[in-house]
PDB file of C-alpha atoms in Angstrom:
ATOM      1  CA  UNK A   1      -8.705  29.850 -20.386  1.00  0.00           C
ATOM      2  CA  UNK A   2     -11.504  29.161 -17.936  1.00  0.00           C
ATOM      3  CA  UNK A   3     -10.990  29.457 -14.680  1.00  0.00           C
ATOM      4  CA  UNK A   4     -12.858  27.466 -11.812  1.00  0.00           C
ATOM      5  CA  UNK A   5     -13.419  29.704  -8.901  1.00  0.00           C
ATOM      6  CA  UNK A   6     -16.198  27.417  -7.086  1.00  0.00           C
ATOM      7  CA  UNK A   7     -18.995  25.451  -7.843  1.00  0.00           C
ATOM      8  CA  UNK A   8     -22.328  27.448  -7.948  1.00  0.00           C
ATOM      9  CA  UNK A   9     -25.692  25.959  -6.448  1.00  0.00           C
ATOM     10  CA  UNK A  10     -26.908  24.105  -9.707  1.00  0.00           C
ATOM     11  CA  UNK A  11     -23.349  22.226  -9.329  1.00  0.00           C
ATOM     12  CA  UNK A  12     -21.738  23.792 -12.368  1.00  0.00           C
ATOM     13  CA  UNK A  13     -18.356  25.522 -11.938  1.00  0.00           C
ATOM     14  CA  UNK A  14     -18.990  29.069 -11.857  1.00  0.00           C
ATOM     15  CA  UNK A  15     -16.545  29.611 -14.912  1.00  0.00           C
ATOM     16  CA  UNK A  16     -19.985  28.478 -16.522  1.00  0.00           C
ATOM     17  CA  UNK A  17     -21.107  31.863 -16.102  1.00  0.00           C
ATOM     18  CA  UNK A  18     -18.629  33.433 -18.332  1.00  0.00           C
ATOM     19  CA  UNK A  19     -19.563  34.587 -22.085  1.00  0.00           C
ATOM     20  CA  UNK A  20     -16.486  32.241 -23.298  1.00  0.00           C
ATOM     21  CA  UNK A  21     -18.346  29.267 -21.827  1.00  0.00           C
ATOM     22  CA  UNK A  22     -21.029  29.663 -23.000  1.00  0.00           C
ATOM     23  CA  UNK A  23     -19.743  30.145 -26.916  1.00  0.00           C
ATOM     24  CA  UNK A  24     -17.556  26.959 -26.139  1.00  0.00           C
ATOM     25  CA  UNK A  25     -20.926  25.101 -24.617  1.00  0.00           C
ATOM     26  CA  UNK A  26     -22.452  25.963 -28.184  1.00  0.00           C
ATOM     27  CA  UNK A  27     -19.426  25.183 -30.339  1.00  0.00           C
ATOM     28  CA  UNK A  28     -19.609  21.596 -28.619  1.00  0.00           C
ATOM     29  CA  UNK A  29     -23.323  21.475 -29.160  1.00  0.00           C
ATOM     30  CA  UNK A  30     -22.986  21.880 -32.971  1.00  0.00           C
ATOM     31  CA  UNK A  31     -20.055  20.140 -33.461  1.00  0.00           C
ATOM     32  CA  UNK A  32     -21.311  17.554 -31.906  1.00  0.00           C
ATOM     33  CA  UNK A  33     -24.552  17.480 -32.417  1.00  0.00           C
ATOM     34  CA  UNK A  34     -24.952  16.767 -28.352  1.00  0.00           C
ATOM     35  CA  UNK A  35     -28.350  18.360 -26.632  1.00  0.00           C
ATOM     36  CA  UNK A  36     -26.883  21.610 -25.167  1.00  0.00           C
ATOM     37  CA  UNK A  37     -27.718  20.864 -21.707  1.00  0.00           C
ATOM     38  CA  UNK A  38     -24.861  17.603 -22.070  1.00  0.00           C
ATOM     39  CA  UNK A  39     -22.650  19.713 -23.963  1.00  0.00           C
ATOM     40  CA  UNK A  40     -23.047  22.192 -20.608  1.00  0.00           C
ATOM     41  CA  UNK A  41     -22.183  19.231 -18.824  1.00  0.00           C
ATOM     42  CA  UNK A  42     -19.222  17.748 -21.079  1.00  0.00           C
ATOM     43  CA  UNK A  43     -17.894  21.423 -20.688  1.00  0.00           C
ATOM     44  CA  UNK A  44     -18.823  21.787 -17.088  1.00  0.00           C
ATOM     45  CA  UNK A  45     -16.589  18.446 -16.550  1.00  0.00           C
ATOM     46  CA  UNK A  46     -13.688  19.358 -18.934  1.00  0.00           C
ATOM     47  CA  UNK A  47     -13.524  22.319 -17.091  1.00  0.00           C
ATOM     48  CA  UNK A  48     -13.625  20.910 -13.644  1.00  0.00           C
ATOM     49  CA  UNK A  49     -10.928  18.521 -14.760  1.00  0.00           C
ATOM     50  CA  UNK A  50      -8.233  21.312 -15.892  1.00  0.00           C
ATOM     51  CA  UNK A  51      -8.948  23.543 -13.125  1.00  0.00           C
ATOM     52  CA  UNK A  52      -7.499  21.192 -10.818  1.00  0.00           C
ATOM     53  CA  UNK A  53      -4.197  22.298  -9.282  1.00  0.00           C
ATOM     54  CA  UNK A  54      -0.886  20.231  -8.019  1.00  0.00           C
ATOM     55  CA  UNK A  55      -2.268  20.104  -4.356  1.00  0.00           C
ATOM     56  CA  UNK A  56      -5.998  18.191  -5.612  1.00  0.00           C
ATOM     57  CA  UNK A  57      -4.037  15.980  -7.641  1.00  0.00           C
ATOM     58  CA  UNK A  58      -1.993  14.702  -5.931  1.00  0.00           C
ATOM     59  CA  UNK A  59      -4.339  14.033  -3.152  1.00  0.00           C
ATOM     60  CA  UNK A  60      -6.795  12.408  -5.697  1.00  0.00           C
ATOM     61  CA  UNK A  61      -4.190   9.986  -7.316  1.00  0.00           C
ATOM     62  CA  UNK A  62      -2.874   9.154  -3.997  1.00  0.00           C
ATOM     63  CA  UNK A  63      -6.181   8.040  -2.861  1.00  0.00           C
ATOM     64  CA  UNK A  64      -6.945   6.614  -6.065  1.00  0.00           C
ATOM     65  CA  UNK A  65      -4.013   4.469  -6.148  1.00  0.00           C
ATOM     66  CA  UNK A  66      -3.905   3.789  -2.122  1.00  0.00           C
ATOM     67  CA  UNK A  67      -7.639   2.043  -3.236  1.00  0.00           C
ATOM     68  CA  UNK A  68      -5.958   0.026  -5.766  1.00  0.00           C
ATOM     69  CA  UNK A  69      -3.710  -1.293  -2.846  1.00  0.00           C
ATOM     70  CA  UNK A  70      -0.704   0.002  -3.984  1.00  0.00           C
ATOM     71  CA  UNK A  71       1.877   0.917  -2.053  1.00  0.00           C
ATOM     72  CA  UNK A  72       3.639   4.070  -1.498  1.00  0.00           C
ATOM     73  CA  UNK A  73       6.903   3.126  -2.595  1.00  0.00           C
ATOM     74  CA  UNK A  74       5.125   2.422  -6.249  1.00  0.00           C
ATOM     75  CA  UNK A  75       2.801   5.357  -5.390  1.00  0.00           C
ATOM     76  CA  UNK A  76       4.848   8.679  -4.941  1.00  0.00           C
ATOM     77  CA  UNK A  77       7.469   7.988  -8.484  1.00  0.00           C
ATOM     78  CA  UNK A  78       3.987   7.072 -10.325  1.00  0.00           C
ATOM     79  CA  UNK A  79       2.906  10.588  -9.190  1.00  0.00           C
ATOM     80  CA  UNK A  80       5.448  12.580  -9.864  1.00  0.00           C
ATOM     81  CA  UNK A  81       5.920  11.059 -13.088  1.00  0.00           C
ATOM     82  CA  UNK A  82       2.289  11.956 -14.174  1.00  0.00           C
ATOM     83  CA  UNK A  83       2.628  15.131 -12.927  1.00  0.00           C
ATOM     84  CA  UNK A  84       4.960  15.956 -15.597  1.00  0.00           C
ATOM     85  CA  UNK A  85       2.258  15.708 -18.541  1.00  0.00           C
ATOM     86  CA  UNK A  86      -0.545  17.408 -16.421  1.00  0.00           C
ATOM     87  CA  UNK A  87      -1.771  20.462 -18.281  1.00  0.00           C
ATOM     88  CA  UNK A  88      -0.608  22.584 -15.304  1.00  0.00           C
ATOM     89  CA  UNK A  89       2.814  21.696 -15.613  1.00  0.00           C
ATOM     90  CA  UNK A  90       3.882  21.052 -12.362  1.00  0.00           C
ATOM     91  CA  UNK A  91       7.222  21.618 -11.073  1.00  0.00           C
ATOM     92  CA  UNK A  92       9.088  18.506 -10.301  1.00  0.00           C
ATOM     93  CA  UNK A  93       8.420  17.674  -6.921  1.00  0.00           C
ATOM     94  CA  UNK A  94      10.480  14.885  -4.610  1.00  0.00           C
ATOM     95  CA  UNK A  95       8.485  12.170  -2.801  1.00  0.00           C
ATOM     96  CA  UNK A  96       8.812  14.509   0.201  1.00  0.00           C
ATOM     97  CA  UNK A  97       6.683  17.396  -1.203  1.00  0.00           C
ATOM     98  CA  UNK A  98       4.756  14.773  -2.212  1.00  0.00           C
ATOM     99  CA  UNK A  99       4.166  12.861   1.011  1.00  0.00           C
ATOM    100  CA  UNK A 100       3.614  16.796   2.498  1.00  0.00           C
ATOM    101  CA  UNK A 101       0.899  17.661   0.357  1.00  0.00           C
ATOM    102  CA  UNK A 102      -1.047  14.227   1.164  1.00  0.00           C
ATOM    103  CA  UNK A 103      -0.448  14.435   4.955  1.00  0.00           C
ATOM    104  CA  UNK A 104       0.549  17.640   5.951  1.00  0.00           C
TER     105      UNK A 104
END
């Protein structure tokens, strides 16, 4: 699996720079038929998206759904809920670890 140390200075996640990304960048070119450079992109993203752990996503649905003026009664079962069918397969975590990981 690709891992996502940082993001390098063209903006791409530096897992780019592994061999196995850039097979998987050509295997979505060709299947495809996407220009490589989006296919770098579509993989860039993808990767980005499963490289996010527990602590990022919860912050990022929290402020998500705090936008959509929802409240955090509704908010923190939501989250743990969707946590559950996350590719990292979080622990369960109560609306305290929750509410912790948003504000400290």
């Amino acid at each position: 699996m690709l891992k996502i140390a940082a993001i390098n200075d063209t903006g791409e996640p530096t897992a780019m720079n592994d061999p196995d990304a850039h097979d998987l960048v050509r295997h979505v070119a060709a299947s495809t038929g996407l220009p490589e450079a989006t296919a770098r992109r579509v993989v860039a993203d993808i990767t980005a998206y499963f490289g996010e752990t527990v602590d990022e996503f919860v912050k990022r649905r929290h402020a998500e759904l705090k936008d959509r003026n929802r409240k955090n009664e509704e908010i923190w079962p939501l989250i743990a809920a969707e946590l559950g069918s996350r590719r990292f397969g979080a622990p369960e975590l109560s609306e305290r670890q929750l509410r912790r990981m948003v504000y400290g």
